[in-house]
Amino acid sequence: VGIHVDGPSDDVDWLLRQGHVILKNARISWLDELHNKPLLPFEKVDLDWENSHGIHRFLFKASPPAFLSEPVTVQGELSGNSLSDLTAWRGNLSAEVKNFDAFAWAYWFDVPAEFSKASGNVKASLSIDHTGLRKVIADLQLHSLSARLGEKLLPMNVQQMNGVITWQELARGFDVSGKQLSLALDDGFVLPAT
């Protein structure tokens, strides 16, 4: 396609004005010159993007280098008119990545500093509206996780963590819940599925 993207612009908004865009077996490269990162290629990129009356439905699949993860899938249904005004957008997104290595991905993308390593499978969905993120549901199958949950706490080293975690914004605060959560720590502590 040959669209150079420095940020939200008319070039990217062009996609929002098309009726239907299909991209098959393409290659996309991510180049972060601001942080002086090397080129990150994605192979076997497929995009099916459909626009109708301000509603945008898409399915995106791409294969990063094998040391990062298996292919990544992102799909969504969103409404909005321009990427230059993200506060006006609302809708739902979902993403799935298997056999990922968060430490390897962190070379190109920000990973929360609390996590020094993590790998496994994640399937997540989120809902947004004009106020921002409203709900996140994450189905996790993680192993080799190391996290520091507070400045004065020692790192928590997790052999395995499985289950579904839901975060939802409420009128006053938020709610976090878990389903079928299990945890096994390096020190031998085991929390069976809840």
PDB file of C-alpha atoms in Angstrom:
ATOM      1  CA  VAL A   1       0.000   0.000   0.000  1.00  0.00           C
ATOM      2  CA  GLY A   2       2.900   2.356   0.756  1.00  0.00           C
ATOM      3  CA  ILE A   3       1.296   4.538   3.423  1.00  0.00           C
ATOM      4  CA  HIS A   4       3.853   6.184   5.705  1.00  0.00           C
ATOM      5  CA  VAL A   5       2.417   6.815   9.186  1.00  0.00           C
ATOM      6  CA  ASP A   6       3.891   9.297  11.658  1.00  0.00           C
ATOM      7  CA  GLY A   7       0.732   9.393  13.764  1.00  0.00           C
ATOM      8  CA  PRO A   8      -3.001   9.996  13.327  1.00  0.00           C
ATOM      9  CA  SER A   9      -3.397  11.708   9.973  1.00  0.00           C
ATOM     10  CA  ASP A  10      -5.434  11.928   6.806  1.00  0.00           C
ATOM     11  CA  ASP A  11      -3.338   9.057   5.394  1.00  0.00           C
ATOM     12  CA  VAL A  12      -4.640   6.680   8.061  1.00  0.00           C
ATOM     13  CA  ASP A  13      -8.148   8.156   8.008  1.00  0.00           C
ATOM     14  CA  TRP A  14      -8.248   7.181   4.321  1.00  0.00           C
ATOM     15  CA  LEU A  15      -8.869   3.611   5.508  1.00  0.00           C
ATOM     16  CA  LEU A  16     -11.976   4.750   7.406  1.00  0.00           C
ATOM     17  CA  ARG A  17     -13.519   6.168   4.244  1.00  0.00           C
ATOM     18  CA  GLN A  18     -13.231   2.976   2.161  1.00  0.00           C
ATOM     19  CA  GLY A  19     -16.169   0.584   1.848  1.00  0.00           C
ATOM     20  CA  HIS A  20     -14.131  -2.599   2.039  1.00  0.00           C
ATOM     21  CA  VAL A  21     -10.378  -3.184   2.111  1.00  0.00           C
ATOM     22  CA  ILE A  22      -8.772  -6.613   1.847  1.00  0.00           C
ATOM     23  CA  LEU A  23      -5.053  -7.189   2.264  1.00  0.00           C
ATOM     24  CA  LYS A  24      -3.691 -10.735   1.846  1.00  0.00           C
ATOM     25  CA  ASN A  25      -0.296 -12.225   2.620  1.00  0.00           C
ATOM     26  CA  ALA A  26       1.383  -8.826   2.923  1.00  0.00           C
ATOM     27  CA  ARG A  27       4.435  -7.690   4.859  1.00  0.00           C
ATOM     28  CA  ILE A  28       4.317  -4.756   7.281  1.00  0.00           C
ATOM     29  CA  SER A  29       7.314  -3.323   9.090  1.00  0.00           C
ATOM     30  CA  TRP A  30       7.309  -1.352  12.321  1.00  0.00           C
ATOM     31  CA  LEU A  31      10.089   1.236  12.579  1.00  0.00           C
ATOM     32  CA  ASP A  32      10.338   3.287  15.768  1.00  0.00           C
ATOM     33  CA  GLU A  33      12.840   5.996  14.879  1.00  0.00           C
ATOM     34  CA  LEU A  34      11.919   8.051  17.945  1.00  0.00           C
ATOM     35  CA  HIS A  35      13.313   5.350  20.254  1.00  0.00           C
ATOM     36  CA  ASN A  36      15.953   4.185  17.757  1.00  0.00           C
ATOM     37  CA  LYS A  37      14.626   0.618  17.539  1.00  0.00           C
ATOM     38  CA  PRO A  38      15.444  -1.741  14.679  1.00  0.00           C
ATOM     39  CA  LEU A  39      12.865  -2.659  12.076  1.00  0.00           C
ATOM     40  CA  LEU A  40      10.269  -5.187  13.284  1.00  0.00           C
ATOM     41  CA  PRO A  41       8.842  -7.149  10.326  1.00  0.00           C
ATOM     42  CA  PHE A  42       5.440  -8.831  10.304  1.00  0.00           C
ATOM     43  CA  GLU A  43       4.895 -11.480   7.633  1.00  0.00           C
ATOM     44  CA  LYS A  44       1.718 -13.138   6.305  1.00  0.00           C
ATOM     45  CA  VAL A  45      -0.348 -10.060   7.139  1.00  0.00           C
ATOM     46  CA  ASP A  46      -4.055 -10.357   6.373  1.00  0.00           C
ATOM     47  CA  LEU A  47      -6.542  -7.537   6.865  1.00  0.00           C
ATOM     48  CA  ASP A  48     -10.263  -7.564   6.175  1.00  0.00           C
ATOM     49  CA  TRP A  49     -11.621  -4.077   6.913  1.00  0.00           C
ATOM     50  CA  GLU A  50     -15.231  -3.050   6.311  1.00  0.00           C
ATOM     51  CA  ASN A  51     -16.777   0.399   6.847  1.00  0.00           C
ATOM     52  CA  SER A  52     -20.468   1.208   6.838  1.00  0.00           C
ATOM     53  CA  HIS A  53     -22.146   4.357   8.192  1.00  0.00           C
ATOM     54  CA  GLY A  54     -19.362   5.125  10.692  1.00  0.00           C
ATOM     55  CA  ILE A  55     -19.080   1.505  11.899  1.00  0.00           C
ATOM     56  CA  HIS A  56     -15.704  -0.133  11.265  1.00  0.00           C
ATOM     57  CA  ARG A  57     -15.340  -3.937  11.431  1.00  0.00           C
ATOM     58  CA  PHE A  58     -11.978  -5.574  10.947  1.00  0.00           C
ATOM     59  CA  LEU A  59      -9.963  -8.750  11.285  1.00  0.00           C
ATOM     60  CA  PHE A  60      -6.165  -8.450  11.317  1.00  0.00           C
ATOM     61  CA  LYS A  61      -3.689 -11.347  11.421  1.00  0.00           C
ATOM     62  CA  ALA A  62       0.088 -11.087  11.298  1.00  0.00           C
ATOM     63  CA  SER A  63       3.116 -13.269  11.986  1.00  0.00           C
ATOM     64  CA  PRO A  64       5.897 -11.592  13.944  1.00  0.00           C
ATOM     65  CA  PRO A  65       9.374 -13.143  14.144  1.00  0.00           C
ATOM     66  CA  ALA A  66       9.019 -16.596  15.745  1.00  0.00           C
ATOM     67  CA  PHE A  67      11.031 -15.658  18.854  1.00  0.00           C
ATOM     68  CA  LEU A  68       8.316 -13.121  19.782  1.00  0.00           C
ATOM     69  CA  SER A  69       5.176 -15.254  19.407  1.00  0.00           C
ATOM     70  CA  GLU A  70       2.951 -17.216  17.099  1.00  0.00           C
ATOM     71  CA  PRO A  71       0.718 -15.163  14.773  1.00  0.00           C
ATOM     72  CA  VAL A  72      -1.224 -12.308  16.360  1.00  0.00           C
ATOM     73  CA  THR A  73      -4.959 -11.864  15.704  1.00  0.00           C
ATOM     74  CA  VAL A  74      -6.857  -8.646  16.407  1.00  0.00           C
ATOM     75  CA  GLN A  75     -10.489  -8.020  15.509  1.00  0.00           C
ATOM     76  CA  GLY A  76     -12.988  -5.372  16.359  1.00  0.00           C
ATOM     77  CA  GLU A  77     -16.118  -3.400  15.745  1.00  0.00           C
ATOM     78  CA  LEU A  78     -15.685   0.305  16.411  1.00  0.00           C
ATOM     79  CA  SER A  79     -17.441   3.538  15.611  1.00  0.00           C
ATOM     80  CA  GLY A  80     -15.619   6.800  15.057  1.00  0.00           C
ATOM     81  CA  ASN A  81     -14.815   9.254  12.302  1.00  0.00           C
ATOM     82  CA  SER A  82     -11.137  10.149  12.638  1.00  0.00           C
ATOM     83  CA  LEU A  83      -8.050   8.775  14.340  1.00  0.00           C
ATOM     84  CA  SER A  84      -7.142  12.364  15.218  1.00  0.00           C
ATOM     85  CA  ASP A  85      -9.987  12.307  17.799  1.00  0.00           C
ATOM     86  CA  LEU A  86      -9.768   8.970  19.615  1.00  0.00           C
ATOM     87  CA  THR A  87     -11.968  10.236  22.479  1.00  0.00           C
ATOM     88  CA  ALA A  88     -14.985  10.046  20.148  1.00  0.00           C
ATOM     89  CA  TRP A  89     -14.528   6.324  19.468  1.00  0.00           C
ATOM     90  CA  ARG A  90     -16.490   3.467  21.030  1.00  0.00           C
ATOM     91  CA  GLY A  91     -16.778  -0.245  20.483  1.00  0.00           C
ATOM     92  CA  ASN A  92     -15.141  -3.595  21.154  1.00  0.00           C
ATOM     93  CA  LEU A  93     -11.757  -5.103  20.356  1.00  0.00           C
ATOM     94  CA  SER A  94     -10.322  -8.547  20.899  1.00  0.00           C
ATOM     95  CA  ALA A  95      -6.814  -9.910  20.486  1.00  0.00           C
ATOM     96  CA  GLU A  96      -5.148 -13.286  20.763  1.00  0.00           C
ATOM     97  CA  VAL A  97      -1.489 -14.204  20.895  1.00  0.00           C
ATOM     98  CA  LYS A  98       0.013 -17.595  21.665  1.00  0.00           C
ATOM     99  CA  ASN A  99       3.471 -18.569  22.856  1.00  0.00           C
ATOM    100  CA  PHE A 100       4.490 -14.959  23.363  1.00  0.00           C
ATOM    101  CA  ASP A 101       7.583 -13.757  25.197  1.00  0.00           C
ATOM    102  CA  ALA A 102       6.781 -10.411  26.849  1.00  0.00           C
ATOM    103  CA  PHE A 103      10.449  -9.739  27.570  1.00  0.00           C
ATOM    104  CA  ALA A 104      11.273 -10.039  23.853  1.00  0.00           C
ATOM    105  CA  TRP A 105       8.300  -7.844  22.845  1.00  0.00           C
ATOM    106  CA  ALA A 106       9.445  -5.238  25.411  1.00  0.00           C
ATOM    107  CA  TYR A 107      12.375  -4.389  23.166  1.00  0.00           C
ATOM    108  CA  TRP A 108       9.911  -2.695  20.781  1.00  0.00           C
ATOM    109  CA  PHE A 109       6.845  -1.959  22.921  1.00  0.00           C
ATOM    110  CA  ASP A 110       6.314  -0.769  26.487  1.00  0.00           C
ATOM    111  CA  VAL A 111       5.624  -3.544  28.970  1.00  0.00           C
ATOM    112  CA  PRO A 112       4.658  -2.532  32.541  1.00  0.00           C
ATOM    113  CA  ALA A 113       7.827  -2.213  34.617  1.00  0.00           C
ATOM    114  CA  GLU A 114       6.307  -4.485  37.282  1.00  0.00           C
ATOM    115  CA  PHE A 115       6.790  -7.469  34.950  1.00  0.00           C
ATOM    116  CA  SER A 116      10.362  -8.514  34.276  1.00  0.00           C
ATOM    117  CA  LYS A 117       9.316 -11.620  32.339  1.00  0.00           C
ATOM    118  CA  ALA A 118       6.200 -13.430  31.194  1.00  0.00           C
ATOM    119  CA  SER A 119       5.339 -15.905  28.483  1.00  0.00           C
ATOM    120  CA  GLY A 120       2.358 -17.942  27.414  1.00  0.00           C
ATOM    121  CA  ASN A 121      -1.015 -17.367  25.759  1.00  0.00           C
ATOM    122  CA  VAL A 122      -3.414 -14.444  26.108  1.00  0.00           C
ATOM    123  CA  LYS A 123      -6.865 -13.920  24.650  1.00  0.00           C
ATOM    124  CA  ALA A 124      -8.314 -10.554  25.628  1.00  0.00           C
ATOM    125  CA  SER A 125     -11.308  -8.415  24.797  1.00  0.00           C
ATOM    126  CA  LEU A 126     -11.935  -4.811  25.711  1.00  0.00           C
ATOM    127  CA  SER A 127     -14.691  -2.253  25.445  1.00  0.00           C
ATOM    128  CA  ILE A 128     -14.130   1.475  24.992  1.00  0.00           C
ATOM    129  CA  ASP A 129     -16.305   4.556  24.820  1.00  0.00           C
ATOM    130  CA  HIS A 130     -15.789   8.334  24.898  1.00  0.00           C
ATOM    131  CA  THR A 131     -14.569   8.122  28.515  1.00  0.00           C
ATOM    132  CA  GLY A 132     -11.876   5.552  27.692  1.00  0.00           C
ATOM    133  CA  LEU A 133     -11.436   1.929  28.619  1.00  0.00           C
ATOM    134  CA  ARG A 134     -14.620   0.468  30.129  1.00  0.00           C
ATOM    135  CA  LYS A 135     -14.007  -3.277  30.438  1.00  0.00           C
ATOM    136  CA  VAL A 136     -11.219  -5.805  29.893  1.00  0.00           C
ATOM    137  CA  ILE A 137     -11.571  -9.593  29.954  1.00  0.00           C
ATOM    138  CA  ALA A 138      -8.317 -11.551  29.747  1.00  0.00           C
ATOM    139  CA  ASP A 139      -8.125 -15.327  29.401  1.00  0.00           C
ATOM    140  CA  LEU A 140      -4.589 -16.152  30.550  1.00  0.00           C
ATOM    141  CA  GLN A 141      -2.356 -19.182  30.287  1.00  0.00           C
ATOM    142  CA  LEU A 142       0.952 -17.828  31.560  1.00  0.00           C
ATOM    143  CA  HIS A 143       4.186 -19.417  32.709  1.00  0.00           C
ATOM    144  CA  SER A 144       7.595 -18.129  33.746  1.00  0.00           C
ATOM    145  CA  LEU A 145       6.074 -14.907  35.091  1.00  0.00           C
ATOM    146  CA  SER A 146       8.030 -12.583  37.346  1.00  0.00           C
ATOM    147  CA  ALA A 147       6.286  -9.536  38.803  1.00  0.00           C
ATOM    148  CA  ARG A 148       6.984  -6.980  41.525  1.00  0.00           C
ATOM    149  CA  LEU A 149       3.587  -5.815  42.811  1.00  0.00           C
ATOM    150  CA  GLY A 150       4.968  -3.099  45.084  1.00  0.00           C
ATOM    151  CA  GLU A 151       8.204  -1.167  45.595  1.00  0.00           C
ATOM    152  CA  LYS A 152       8.823  -2.751  49.001  1.00  0.00           C
ATOM    153  CA  LEU A 153       7.830  -6.271  47.938  1.00  0.00           C
ATOM    154  CA  LEU A 154      10.074  -8.989  46.580  1.00  0.00           C
ATOM    155  CA  PRO A 155       9.371 -10.198  43.050  1.00  0.00           C
ATOM    156  CA  MET A 156       6.699 -12.873  42.765  1.00  0.00           C
ATOM    157  CA  ASN A 157       7.945 -15.703  40.566  1.00  0.00           C
ATOM    158  CA  VAL A 158       5.095 -17.674  39.021  1.00  0.00           C
ATOM    159  CA  GLN A 159       5.558 -21.045  37.379  1.00  0.00           C
ATOM    160  CA  GLN A 160       2.050 -21.049  35.992  1.00  0.00           C
ATOM    161  CA  MET A 161      -1.104 -18.899  36.085  1.00  0.00           C
ATOM    162  CA  ASN A 162      -4.345 -19.796  34.311  1.00  0.00           C
ATOM    163  CA  GLY A 163      -7.837 -18.358  34.304  1.00  0.00           C
ATOM    164  CA  VAL A 164      -9.975 -15.416  33.303  1.00  0.00           C
ATOM    165  CA  ILE A 165      -9.557 -11.979  34.885  1.00  0.00           C
ATOM    166  CA  THR A 166     -12.154  -9.250  34.322  1.00  0.00           C
ATOM    167  CA  TRP A 167     -11.660  -5.552  35.020  1.00  0.00           C
ATOM    168  CA  GLN A 168     -14.662  -3.235  34.688  1.00  0.00           C
ATOM    169  CA  GLU A 169     -15.039   0.466  35.326  1.00  0.00           C
ATOM    170  CA  LEU A 170     -17.918   1.382  37.643  1.00  0.00           C
ATOM    171  CA  ALA A 171     -19.597   4.713  38.371  1.00  0.00           C
ATOM    172  CA  ARG A 172     -17.305   5.060  41.398  1.00  0.00           C
ATOM    173  CA  GLY A 173     -14.143   3.061  40.957  1.00  0.00           C
ATOM    174  CA  PHE A 174     -13.711  -0.323  39.333  1.00  0.00           C
ATOM    175  CA  ASP A 175     -14.285  -4.031  39.884  1.00  0.00           C
ATOM    176  CA  VAL A 176     -11.802  -6.867  39.348  1.00  0.00           C
ATOM    177  CA  SER A 177     -12.903 -10.486  39.350  1.00  0.00           C
ATOM    178  CA  GLY A 178     -11.500 -13.865  38.431  1.00  0.00           C
ATOM    179  CA  LYS A 179     -12.899 -17.134  37.143  1.00  0.00           C
ATOM    180  CA  GLN A 180     -11.186 -20.538  37.170  1.00  0.00           C
ATOM    181  CA  LEU A 181      -7.986 -18.861  38.398  1.00  0.00           C
ATOM    182  CA  SER A 182      -5.103 -21.098  39.375  1.00  0.00           C
ATOM    183  CA  LEU A 183      -1.595 -20.171  40.402  1.00  0.00           C
ATOM    184  CA  ALA A 184       1.634 -22.048  41.097  1.00  0.00           C
ATOM    185  CA  LEU A 185       4.595 -20.115  42.520  1.00  0.00           C
ATOM    186  CA  ASP A 186       8.261 -21.056  42.380  1.00  0.00           C
ATOM    187  CA  ASP A 187       8.332 -21.371  46.189  1.00  0.00           C
ATOM    188  CA  GLY A 188       5.838 -24.270  46.054  1.00  0.00           C
ATOM    189  CA  PHE A 189       2.658 -22.294  46.854  1.00  0.00           C
ATOM    190  CA  VAL A 190      -0.294 -23.546  44.774  1.00  0.00           C
ATOM    191  CA  LEU A 191      -3.716 -21.927  44.455  1.00  0.00           C
ATOM    192  CA  PRO A 192      -6.084 -24.430  42.799  1.00  0.00           C
ATOM    193  CA  ALA A 193      -8.671 -23.213  40.289  1.00  0.00           C
ATOM    194  CA  THR A 194     -11.310 -21.030  41.989  1.00  0.00           C
TER     195      THR A 194
END
